[in-house]
Short mmCIF file of C-alpha atoms and ligand atoms in Angstrom, two decimals:
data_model
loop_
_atom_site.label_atom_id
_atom_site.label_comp_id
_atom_site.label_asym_id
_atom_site.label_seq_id
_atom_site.Cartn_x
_atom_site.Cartn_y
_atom_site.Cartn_z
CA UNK A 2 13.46 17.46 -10.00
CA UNK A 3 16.82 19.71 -10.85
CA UNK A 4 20.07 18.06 -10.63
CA UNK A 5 21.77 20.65 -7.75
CA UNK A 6 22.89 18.65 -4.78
CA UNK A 7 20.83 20.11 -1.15
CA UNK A 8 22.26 18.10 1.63
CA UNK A 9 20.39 20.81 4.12
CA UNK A 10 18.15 23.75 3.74
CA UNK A 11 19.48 27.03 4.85
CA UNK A 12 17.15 28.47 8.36
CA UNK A 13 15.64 31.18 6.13
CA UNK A 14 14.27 27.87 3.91
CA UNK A 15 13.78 25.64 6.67
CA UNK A 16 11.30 28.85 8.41
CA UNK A 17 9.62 29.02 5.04
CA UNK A 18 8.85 25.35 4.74
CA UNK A 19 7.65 25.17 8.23
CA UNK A 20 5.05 28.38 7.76
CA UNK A 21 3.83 27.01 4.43
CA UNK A 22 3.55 22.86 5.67
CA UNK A 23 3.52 23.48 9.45
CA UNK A 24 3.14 20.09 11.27
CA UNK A 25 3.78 18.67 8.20
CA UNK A 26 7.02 19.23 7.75
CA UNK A 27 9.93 17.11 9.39
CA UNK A 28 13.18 18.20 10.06
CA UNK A 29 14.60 16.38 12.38
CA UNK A 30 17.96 14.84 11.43
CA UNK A 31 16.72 11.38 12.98
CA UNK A 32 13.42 11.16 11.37
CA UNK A 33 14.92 11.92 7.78
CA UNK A 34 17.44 9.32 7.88
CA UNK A 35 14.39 6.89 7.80
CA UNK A 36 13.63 8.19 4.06
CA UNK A 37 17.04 7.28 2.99
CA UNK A 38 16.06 3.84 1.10
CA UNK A 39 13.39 1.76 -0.07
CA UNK A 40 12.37 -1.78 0.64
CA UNK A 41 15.39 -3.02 -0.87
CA UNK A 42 18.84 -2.30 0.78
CA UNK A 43 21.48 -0.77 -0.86
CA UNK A 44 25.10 -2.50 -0.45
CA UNK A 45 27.81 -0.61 1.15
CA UNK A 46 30.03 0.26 -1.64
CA UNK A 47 26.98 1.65 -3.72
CA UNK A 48 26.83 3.19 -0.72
CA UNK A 49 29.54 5.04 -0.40
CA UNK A 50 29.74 6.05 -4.07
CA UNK A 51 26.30 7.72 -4.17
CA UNK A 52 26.91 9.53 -0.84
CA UNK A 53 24.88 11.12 1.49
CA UNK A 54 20.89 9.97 1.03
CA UNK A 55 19.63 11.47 3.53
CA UNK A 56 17.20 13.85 2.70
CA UNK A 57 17.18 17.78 4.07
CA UNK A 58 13.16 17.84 5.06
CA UNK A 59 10.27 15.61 4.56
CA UNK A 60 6.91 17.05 3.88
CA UNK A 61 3.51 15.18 4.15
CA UNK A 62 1.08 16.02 1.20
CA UNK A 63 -2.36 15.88 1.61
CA UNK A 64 -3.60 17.67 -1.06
CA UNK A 65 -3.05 18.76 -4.34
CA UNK A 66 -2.70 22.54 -3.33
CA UNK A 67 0.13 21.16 -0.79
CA UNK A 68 1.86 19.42 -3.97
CA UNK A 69 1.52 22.77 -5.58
CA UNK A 70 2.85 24.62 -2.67
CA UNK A 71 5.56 22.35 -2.40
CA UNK A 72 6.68 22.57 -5.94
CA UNK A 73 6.46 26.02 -6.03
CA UNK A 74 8.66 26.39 -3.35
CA UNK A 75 11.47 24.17 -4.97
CA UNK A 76 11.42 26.01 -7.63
CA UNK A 77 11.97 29.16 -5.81
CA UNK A 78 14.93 27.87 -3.97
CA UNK A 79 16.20 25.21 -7.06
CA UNK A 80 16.13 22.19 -4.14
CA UNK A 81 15.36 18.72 -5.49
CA UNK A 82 11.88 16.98 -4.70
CA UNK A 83 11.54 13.23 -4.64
CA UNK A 84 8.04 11.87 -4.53
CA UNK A 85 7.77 8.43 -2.11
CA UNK A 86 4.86 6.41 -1.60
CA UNK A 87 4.55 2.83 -0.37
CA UNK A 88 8.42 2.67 -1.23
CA UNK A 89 8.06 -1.15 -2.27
CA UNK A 90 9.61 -1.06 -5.47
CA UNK A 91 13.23 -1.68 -4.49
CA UNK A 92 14.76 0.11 -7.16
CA UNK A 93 15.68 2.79 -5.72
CA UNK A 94 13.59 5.95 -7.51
CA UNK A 95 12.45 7.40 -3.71
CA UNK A 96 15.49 7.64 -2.52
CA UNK A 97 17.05 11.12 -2.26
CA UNK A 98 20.50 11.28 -4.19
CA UNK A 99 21.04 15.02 -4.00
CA UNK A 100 19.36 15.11 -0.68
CA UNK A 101 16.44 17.89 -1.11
CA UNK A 102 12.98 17.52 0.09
CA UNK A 103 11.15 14.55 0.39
CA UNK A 104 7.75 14.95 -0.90
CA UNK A 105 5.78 11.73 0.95
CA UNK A 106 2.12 11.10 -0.42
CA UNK A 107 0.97 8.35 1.64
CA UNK A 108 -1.40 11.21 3.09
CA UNK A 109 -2.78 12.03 -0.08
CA UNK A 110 -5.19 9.13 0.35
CA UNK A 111 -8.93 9.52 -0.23
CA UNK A 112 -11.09 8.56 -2.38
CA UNK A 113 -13.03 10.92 -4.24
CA UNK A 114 -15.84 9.35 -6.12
CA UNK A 115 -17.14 5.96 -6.91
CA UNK A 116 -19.52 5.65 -9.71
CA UNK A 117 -20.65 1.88 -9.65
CA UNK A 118 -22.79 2.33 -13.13
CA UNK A 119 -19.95 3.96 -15.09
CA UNK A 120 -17.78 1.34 -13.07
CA UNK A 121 -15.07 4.38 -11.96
CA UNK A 122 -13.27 5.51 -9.42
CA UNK A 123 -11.79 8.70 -8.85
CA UNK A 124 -9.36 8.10 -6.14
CA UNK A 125 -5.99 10.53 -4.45
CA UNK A 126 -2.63 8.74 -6.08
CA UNK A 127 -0.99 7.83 -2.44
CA UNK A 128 -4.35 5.55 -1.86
CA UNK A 129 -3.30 1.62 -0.80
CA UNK A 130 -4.42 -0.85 -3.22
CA UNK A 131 -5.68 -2.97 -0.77
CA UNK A 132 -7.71 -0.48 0.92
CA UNK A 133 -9.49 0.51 -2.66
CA UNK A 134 -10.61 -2.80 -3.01
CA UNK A 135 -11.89 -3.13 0.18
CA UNK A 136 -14.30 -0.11 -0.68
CA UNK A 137 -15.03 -1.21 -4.09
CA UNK A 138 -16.14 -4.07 -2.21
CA UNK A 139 -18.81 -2.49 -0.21
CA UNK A 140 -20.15 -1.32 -3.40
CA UNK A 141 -20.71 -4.41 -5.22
CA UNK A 142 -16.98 -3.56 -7.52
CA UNK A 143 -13.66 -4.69 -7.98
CA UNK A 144 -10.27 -3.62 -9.14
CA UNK A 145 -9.67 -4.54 -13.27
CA UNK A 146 -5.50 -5.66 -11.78
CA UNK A 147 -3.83 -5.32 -8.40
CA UNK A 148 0.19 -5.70 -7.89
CA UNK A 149 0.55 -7.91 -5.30
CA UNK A 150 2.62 -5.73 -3.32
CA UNK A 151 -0.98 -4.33 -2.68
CA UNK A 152 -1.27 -4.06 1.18
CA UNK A 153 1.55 -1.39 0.81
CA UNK A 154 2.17 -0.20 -2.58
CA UNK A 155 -0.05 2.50 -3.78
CA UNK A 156 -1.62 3.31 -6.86
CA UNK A 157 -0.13 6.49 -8.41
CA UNK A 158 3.35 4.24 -7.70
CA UNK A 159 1.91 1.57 -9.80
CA UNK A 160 1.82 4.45 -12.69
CA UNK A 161 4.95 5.92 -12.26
CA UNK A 162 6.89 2.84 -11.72
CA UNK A 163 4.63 0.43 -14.34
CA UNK A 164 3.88 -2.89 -13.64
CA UNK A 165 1.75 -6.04 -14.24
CA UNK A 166 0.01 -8.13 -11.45
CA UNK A 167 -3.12 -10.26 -10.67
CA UNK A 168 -5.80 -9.18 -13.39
CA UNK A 169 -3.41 -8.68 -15.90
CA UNK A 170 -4.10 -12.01 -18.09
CA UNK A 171 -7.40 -10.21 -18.78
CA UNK A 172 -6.55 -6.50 -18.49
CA UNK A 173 -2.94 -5.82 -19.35
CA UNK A 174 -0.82 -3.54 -17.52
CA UNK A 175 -1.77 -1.42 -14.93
CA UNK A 176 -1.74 1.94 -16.27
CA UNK A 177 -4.50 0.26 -19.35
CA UNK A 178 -6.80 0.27 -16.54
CA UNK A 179 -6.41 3.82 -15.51
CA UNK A 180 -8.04 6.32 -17.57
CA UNK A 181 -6.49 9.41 -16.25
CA UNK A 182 -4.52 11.02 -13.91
CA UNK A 183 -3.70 15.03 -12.57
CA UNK A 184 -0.10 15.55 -12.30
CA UNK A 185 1.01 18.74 -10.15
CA UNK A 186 4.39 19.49 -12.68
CA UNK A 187 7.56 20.47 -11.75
CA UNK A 188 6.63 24.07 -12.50
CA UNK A 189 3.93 23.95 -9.98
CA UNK A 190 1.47 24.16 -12.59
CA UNK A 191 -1.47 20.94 -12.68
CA UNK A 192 -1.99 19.03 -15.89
CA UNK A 193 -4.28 15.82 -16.68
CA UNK A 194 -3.11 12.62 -18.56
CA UNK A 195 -5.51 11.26 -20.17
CA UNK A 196 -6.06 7.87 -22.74
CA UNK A 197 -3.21 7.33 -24.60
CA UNK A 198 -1.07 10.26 -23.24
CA UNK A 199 -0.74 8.37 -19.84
CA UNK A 200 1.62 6.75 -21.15
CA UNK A 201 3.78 9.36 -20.92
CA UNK A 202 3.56 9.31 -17.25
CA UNK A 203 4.75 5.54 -17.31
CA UNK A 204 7.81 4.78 -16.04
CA UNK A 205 8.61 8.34 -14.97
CA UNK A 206 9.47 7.54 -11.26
CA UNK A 207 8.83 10.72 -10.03
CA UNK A 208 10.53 12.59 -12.72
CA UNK A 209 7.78 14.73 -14.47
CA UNK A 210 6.06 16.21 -10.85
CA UNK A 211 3.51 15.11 -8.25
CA UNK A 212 0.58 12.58 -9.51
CA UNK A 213 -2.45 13.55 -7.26
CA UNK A 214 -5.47 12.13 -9.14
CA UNK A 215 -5.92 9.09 -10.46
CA UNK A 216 -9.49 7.62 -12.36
CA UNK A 217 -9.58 3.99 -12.47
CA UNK A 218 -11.59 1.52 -14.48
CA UNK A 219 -13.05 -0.86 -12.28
CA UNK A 220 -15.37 -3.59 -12.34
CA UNK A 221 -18.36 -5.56 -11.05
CA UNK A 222 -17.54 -7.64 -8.04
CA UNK A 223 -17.99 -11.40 -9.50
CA UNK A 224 -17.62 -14.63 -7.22
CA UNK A 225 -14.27 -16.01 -8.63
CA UNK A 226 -13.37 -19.86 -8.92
CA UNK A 227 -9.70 -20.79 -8.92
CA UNK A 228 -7.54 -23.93 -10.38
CA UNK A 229 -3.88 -24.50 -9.10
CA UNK A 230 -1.35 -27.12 -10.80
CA UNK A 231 2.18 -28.58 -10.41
CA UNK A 232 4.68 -28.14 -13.27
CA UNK A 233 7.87 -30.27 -13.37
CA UNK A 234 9.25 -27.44 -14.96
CA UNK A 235 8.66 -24.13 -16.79
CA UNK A 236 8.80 -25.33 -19.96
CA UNK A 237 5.47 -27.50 -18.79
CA UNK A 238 3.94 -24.27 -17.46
CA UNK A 239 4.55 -22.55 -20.41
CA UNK A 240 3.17 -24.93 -22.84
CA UNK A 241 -0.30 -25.20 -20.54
CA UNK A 242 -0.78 -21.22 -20.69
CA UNK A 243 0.37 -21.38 -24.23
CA UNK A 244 -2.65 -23.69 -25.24
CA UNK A 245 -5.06 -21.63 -22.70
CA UNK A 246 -4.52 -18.64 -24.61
CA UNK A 247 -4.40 -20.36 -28.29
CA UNK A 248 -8.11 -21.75 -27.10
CA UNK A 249 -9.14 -17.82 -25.36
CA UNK A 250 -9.71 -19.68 -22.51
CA UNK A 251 -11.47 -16.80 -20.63
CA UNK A 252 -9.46 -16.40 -17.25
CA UNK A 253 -8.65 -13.39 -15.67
CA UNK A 254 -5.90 -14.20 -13.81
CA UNK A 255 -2.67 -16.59 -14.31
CA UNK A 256 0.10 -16.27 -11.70
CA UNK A 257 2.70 -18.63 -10.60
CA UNK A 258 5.77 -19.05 -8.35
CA UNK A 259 8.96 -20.83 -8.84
CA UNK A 260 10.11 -24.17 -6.99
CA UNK A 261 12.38 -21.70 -4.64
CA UNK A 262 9.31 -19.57 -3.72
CA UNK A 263 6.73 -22.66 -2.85
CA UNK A 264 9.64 -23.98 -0.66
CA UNK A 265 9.81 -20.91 1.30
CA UNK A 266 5.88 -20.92 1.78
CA UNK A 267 6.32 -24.03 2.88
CA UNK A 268 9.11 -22.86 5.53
CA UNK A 269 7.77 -19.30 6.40
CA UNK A 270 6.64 -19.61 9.70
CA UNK A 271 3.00 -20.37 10.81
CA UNK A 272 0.43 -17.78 11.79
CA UNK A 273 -0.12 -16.53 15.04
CA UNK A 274 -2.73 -14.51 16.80
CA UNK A 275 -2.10 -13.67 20.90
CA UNK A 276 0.73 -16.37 20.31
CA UNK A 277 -1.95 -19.61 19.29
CA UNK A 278 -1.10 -21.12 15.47
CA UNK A 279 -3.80 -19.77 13.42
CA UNK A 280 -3.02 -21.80 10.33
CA UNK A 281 -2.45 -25.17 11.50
CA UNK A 282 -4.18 -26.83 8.77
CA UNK A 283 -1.81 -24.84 6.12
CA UNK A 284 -1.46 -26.94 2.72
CA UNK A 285 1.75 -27.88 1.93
CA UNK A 286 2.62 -26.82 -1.80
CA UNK A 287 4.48 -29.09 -4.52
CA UNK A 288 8.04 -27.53 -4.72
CA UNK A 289 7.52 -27.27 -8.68
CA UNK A 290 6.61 -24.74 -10.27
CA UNK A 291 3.08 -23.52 -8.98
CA UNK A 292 0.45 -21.90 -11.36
CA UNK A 293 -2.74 -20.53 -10.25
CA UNK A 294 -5.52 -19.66 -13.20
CA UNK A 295 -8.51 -17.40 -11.90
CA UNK A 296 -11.77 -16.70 -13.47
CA UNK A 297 -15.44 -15.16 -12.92
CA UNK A 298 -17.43 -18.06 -11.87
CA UNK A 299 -19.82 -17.18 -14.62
CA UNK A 300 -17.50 -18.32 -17.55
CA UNK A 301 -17.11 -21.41 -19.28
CA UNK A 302 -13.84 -22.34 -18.89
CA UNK A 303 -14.24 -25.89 -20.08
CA UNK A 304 -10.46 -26.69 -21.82
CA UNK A 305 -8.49 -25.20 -18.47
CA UNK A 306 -7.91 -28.96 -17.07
CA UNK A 307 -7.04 -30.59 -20.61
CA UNK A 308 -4.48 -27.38 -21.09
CA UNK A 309 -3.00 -28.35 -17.59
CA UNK A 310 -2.79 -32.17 -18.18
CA UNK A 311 -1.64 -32.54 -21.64
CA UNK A 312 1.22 -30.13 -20.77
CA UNK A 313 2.55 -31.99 -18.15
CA UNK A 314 0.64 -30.33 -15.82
CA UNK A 315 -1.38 -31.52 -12.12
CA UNK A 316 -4.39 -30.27 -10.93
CA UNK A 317 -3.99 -30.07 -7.10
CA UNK A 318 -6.31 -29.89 -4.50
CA UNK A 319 -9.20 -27.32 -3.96
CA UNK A 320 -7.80 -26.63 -0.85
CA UNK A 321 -4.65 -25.55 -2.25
CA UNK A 322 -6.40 -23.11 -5.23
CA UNK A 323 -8.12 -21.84 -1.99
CA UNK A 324 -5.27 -20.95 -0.38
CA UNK A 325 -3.07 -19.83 -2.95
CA UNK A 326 -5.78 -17.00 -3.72
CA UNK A 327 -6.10 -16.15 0.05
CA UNK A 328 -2.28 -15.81 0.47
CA UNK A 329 -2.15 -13.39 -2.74
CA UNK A 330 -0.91 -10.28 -1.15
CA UNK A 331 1.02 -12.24 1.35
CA UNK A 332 4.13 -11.73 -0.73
CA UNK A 333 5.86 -9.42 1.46
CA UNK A 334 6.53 -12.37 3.63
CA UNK A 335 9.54 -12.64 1.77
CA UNK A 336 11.07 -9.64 3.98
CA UNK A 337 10.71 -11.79 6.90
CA UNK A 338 13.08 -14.53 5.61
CA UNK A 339 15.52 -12.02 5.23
CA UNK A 340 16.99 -9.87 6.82
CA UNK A 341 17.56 -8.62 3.12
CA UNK A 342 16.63 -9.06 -0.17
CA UNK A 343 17.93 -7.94 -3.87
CA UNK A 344 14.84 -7.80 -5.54
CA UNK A 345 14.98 -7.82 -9.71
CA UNK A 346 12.24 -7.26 -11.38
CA UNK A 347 11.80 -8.49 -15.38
CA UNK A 348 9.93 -9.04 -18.46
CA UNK A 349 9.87 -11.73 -20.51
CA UNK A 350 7.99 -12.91 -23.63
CA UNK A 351 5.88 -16.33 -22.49
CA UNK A 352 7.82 -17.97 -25.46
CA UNK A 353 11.32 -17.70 -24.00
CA UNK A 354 9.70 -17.81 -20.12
CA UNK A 355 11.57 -21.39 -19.65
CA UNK A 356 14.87 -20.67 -21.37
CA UNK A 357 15.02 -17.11 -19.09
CA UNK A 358 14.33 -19.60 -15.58
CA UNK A 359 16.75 -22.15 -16.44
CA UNK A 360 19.75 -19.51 -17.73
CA UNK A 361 18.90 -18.13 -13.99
CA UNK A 362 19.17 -21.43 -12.58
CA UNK A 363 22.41 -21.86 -14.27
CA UNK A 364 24.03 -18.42 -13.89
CA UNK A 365 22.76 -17.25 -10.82
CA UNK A 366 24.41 -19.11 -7.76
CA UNK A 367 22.02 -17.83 -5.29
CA UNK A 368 18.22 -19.20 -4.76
CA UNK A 369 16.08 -17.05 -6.75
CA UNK A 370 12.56 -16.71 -5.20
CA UNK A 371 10.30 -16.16 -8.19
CA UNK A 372 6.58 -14.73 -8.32
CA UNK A 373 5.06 -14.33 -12.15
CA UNK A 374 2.09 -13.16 -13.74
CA UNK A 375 1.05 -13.56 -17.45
CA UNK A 376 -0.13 -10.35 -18.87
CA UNK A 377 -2.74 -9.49 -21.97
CA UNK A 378 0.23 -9.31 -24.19
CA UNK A 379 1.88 -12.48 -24.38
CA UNK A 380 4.54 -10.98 -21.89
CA UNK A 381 5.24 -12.42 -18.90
CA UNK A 382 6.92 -10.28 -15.57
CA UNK A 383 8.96 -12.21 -12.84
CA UNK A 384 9.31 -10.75 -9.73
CA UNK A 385 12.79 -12.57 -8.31
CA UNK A 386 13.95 -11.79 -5.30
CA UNK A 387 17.51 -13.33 -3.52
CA UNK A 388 17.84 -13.23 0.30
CA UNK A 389 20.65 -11.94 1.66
CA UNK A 390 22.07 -9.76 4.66
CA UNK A 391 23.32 -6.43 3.84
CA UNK A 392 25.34 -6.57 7.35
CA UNK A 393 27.49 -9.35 5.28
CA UNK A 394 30.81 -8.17 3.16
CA UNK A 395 29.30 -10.62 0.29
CA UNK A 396 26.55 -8.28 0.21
CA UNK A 397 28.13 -5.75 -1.95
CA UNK A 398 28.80 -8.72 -4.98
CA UNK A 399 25.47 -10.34 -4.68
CA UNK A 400 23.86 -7.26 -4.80
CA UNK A 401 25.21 -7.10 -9.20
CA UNK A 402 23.14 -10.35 -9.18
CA UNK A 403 20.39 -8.34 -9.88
CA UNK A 404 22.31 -7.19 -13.13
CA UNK A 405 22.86 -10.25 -14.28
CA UNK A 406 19.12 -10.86 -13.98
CA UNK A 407 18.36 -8.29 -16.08
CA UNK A 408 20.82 -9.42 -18.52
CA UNK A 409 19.46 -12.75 -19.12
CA UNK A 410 16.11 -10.98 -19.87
CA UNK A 411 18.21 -9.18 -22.40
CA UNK A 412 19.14 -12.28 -23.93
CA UNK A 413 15.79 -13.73 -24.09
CA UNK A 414 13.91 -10.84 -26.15
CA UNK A 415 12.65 -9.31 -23.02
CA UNK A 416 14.05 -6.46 -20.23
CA UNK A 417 13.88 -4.74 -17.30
C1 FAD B 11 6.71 -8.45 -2.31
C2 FAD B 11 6.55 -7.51 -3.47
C3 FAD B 11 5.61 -7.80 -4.44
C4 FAD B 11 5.49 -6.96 -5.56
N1 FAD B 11 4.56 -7.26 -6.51
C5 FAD B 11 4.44 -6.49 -7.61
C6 FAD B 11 3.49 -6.81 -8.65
O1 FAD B 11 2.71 -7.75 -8.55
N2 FAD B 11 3.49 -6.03 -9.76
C7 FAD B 11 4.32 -4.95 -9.89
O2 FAD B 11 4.26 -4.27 -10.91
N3 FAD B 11 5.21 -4.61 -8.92
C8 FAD B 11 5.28 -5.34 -7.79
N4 FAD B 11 6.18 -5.00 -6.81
C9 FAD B 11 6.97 -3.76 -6.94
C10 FAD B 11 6.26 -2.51 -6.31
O3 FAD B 11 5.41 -2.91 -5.27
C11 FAD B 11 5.47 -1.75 -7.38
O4 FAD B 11 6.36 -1.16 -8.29
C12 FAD B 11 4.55 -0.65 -6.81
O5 FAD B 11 3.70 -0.19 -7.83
C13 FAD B 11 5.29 0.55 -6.22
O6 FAD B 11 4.32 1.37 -5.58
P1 FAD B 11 4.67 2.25 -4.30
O7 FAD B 11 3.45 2.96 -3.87
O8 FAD B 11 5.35 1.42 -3.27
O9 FAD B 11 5.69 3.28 -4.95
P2 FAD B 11 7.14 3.74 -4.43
O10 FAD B 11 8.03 2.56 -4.31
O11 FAD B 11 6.99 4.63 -3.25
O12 FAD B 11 7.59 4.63 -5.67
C14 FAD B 11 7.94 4.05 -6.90
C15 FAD B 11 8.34 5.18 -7.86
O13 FAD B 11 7.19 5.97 -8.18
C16 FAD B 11 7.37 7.34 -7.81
N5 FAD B 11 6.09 7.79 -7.24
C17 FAD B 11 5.35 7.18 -6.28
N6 FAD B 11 4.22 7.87 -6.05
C18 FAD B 11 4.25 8.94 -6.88
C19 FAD B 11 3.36 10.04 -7.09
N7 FAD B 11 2.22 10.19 -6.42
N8 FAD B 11 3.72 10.96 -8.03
C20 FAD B 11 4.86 10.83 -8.73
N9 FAD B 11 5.73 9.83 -8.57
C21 FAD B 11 5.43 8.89 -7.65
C22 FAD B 11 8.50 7.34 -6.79
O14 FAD B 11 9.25 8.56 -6.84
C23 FAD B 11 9.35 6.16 -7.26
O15 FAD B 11 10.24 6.57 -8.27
C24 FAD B 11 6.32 -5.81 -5.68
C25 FAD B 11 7.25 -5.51 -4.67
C26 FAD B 11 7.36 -6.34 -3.58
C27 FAD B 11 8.36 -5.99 -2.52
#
């Protein structure tokens, strides 16, 4: 959080840090070289031009008084903290630049409260996703939107990155569902966020302190029906979700993936447990373009398969609607495919969703794996991702692919 390069803490700092975190501190030259990146991989030249990443300590925090501690000390000694989480974003805002202290918060876990007839949580900001909802579950609740990074990525790094995911048709972006949050600030000092001042916090990547708190809106747990359909193109897709939301069809969810992506479901290998196939009876999915639409069993939906059909559209099999939704947070499967990726991650508005995939089609000479989700807004974010290996010399060109992604979003009314 100040711009001064620290490459390595001097012994009188490193004693300090060690009598204020104890056990909690790391710094061991090996262990901190494992904080030097994200889930995406940096090419070699980028490399070499930002230096050293390596970061001079880690420190675990499990509280808020630890964040406070920890900022406190910074201060003090003007060393640079850089908060990390899940560290699935790919983009780069946990790595350490100037070096500095790692502040890691995937400790800072709990949940506080649950208050199933105000339908709130009150949960620690380096909590899972996926573990939240699996509590929410016991107690009858569910998350309003989940990323579906959500078996690693957290949910103060869903605020201070900003995002969209499943839930999002219904309840916009993720921070609209959170209705406040505790940030530990640079200065040590603790200040709450709250309605329409969280925005302030969006975006941030670690820039205005430590988020420890987060309160969430959730709500009641509802058996959830799902449709899946085939697109020839995007164009298709878009004109189906076009009508559903002309008619308020009353979904909750719409997500999709891109020709590329089904193909590599299709390819990713099968599951095993103690080395038996677990999913032999896996569906194979249409390489088209792949929409799923998701909705409280409750609601009248009636409209969804004429929206599907008269766009182009086909509704496939239950099985596969099953399957898509059970595969959700499965995602991360892409990392397997590897052994890199160069993830880019845009916005779009729905009405320029098709020209954005076919200008990437054109421009982009690479297969671009493509996850989406339709948000409250008439926006839509794609989540494309290119494999690649960083080992390889092409590496360090492919990796401005990413640019050009974000370029084309440009173009089309949208950005990163
Ligand atoms: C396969 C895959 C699927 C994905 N799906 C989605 C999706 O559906 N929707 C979506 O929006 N994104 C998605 N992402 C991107 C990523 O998962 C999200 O941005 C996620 O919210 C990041 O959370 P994290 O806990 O991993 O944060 P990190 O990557 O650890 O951190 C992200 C940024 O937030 C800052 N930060 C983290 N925690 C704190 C804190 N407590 N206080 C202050 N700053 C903090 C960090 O410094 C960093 O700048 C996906 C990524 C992958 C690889």
């Amino acid at each position: 959080m100040t711009a001064r390069s620290v490459p390595e803490l001097s012994a009188a700092q490193k004693t300090e840090l060690s009598e204020l975190f104890g056990e909690y501190v790391n710094l061991d030259k090996r262990d901190r070289h494992y904080y030097n990146h994200d889930i995406g991989a940096l090419p070699p030249l980028v490399k070499k031009v930002i230096g050293n990443t390596d970061p001079a300590a880690v420190v675990k925090i499990r509280t808020e008084e630890d964040a406070v501690k920890l900022l406190e000390f910074a201060n003090r000694h003007k060393v640079p903290v850089v908060p990390r989480a899940g560290a699935s974003s790919g983009y780069g805002g946990v790595i350490p630049t100037k070096g500095g202290i790692v502040a890691d918060v995937t400790l800072l876990d709990k949940i506080i409260s649950i208050d199933p007839e105000g339908q709130k949580a009150v949960v620690q900001s380096g909590l899972i996703w996926e573990k939240l909802e699996r509590k929410l579950k016991e107690k009858g609740l569910s998350v309003r939107a989940i990323p579906s990074s959500a078996p690693s990525s957290t949910i103060g790094g869903w605020l201070a990155q900003s995002g969209a995911g499943y839930g999002s048709y219904e309840f916009g972006w993720g921070y609209e569902s959170m209705e406040n949050a505790r940030v530990v600030l640079p200065n040590g000092k603790i200040r709450d966020f709250s309605g329409p001042e969280l925005k302030k916090l969006i975006g941030t990547m670690g820039t205005t302190g430590i988020i420890s708190e987060i309160t969430l809106k959730v709500q009641k747990l509802e058996e959830r029906k799902a449709v899946s359909a085939s697109f020839p193109d995007a164009s298709a897709m878009k004109k189906a979700v076009e009508t559903i939301r002309k008619n308020n069809i009353p979904l909750w969810s719409i997500s999709f993936l891109n020709p590329e992506w089904a193909d590599m479901k299709n390819k990713s290998p099968q599951k095993l447990h103690y080395g038996k196939v677990v999913d032999k009876h896996r569906p194979v999915l249409p390489v088209a373009y792949v929409c799923t639409f998701m909705y409280p069993a409750s609601r009248d939906v009636s409209g969804l398969k004429e929206a599907i059909e008269s766009a182009g559209g086909t509704v496939l099999p239950e099985e596969i609607a099953k399957h898509e939704t059970e595969e959700w947070f499965k995602s991360m499967k892409v990392k397997r495919l590897g052994p890199s990726f160069i993830p880019a991650e845009i916005l779009v508005p729905l009405e320029k969703m098709d020209s954005a995939f076919e200008e990437i089609e054109k421009r982009i000479k690479l297969p671009v794996l493509t996850e989406g989700m339709v948000i409250s807004d008439g926006n839509v974010v794609l989540l494309c991702f290119m494999r690649h290996s960083e080992r390889s010399l092409l590496f360090n060109t492919a990796f401005a692919l990413s640019l050009s992604i974000l370029k084309i979003a440009e173009e089309n009314g949208g950005r990163a």
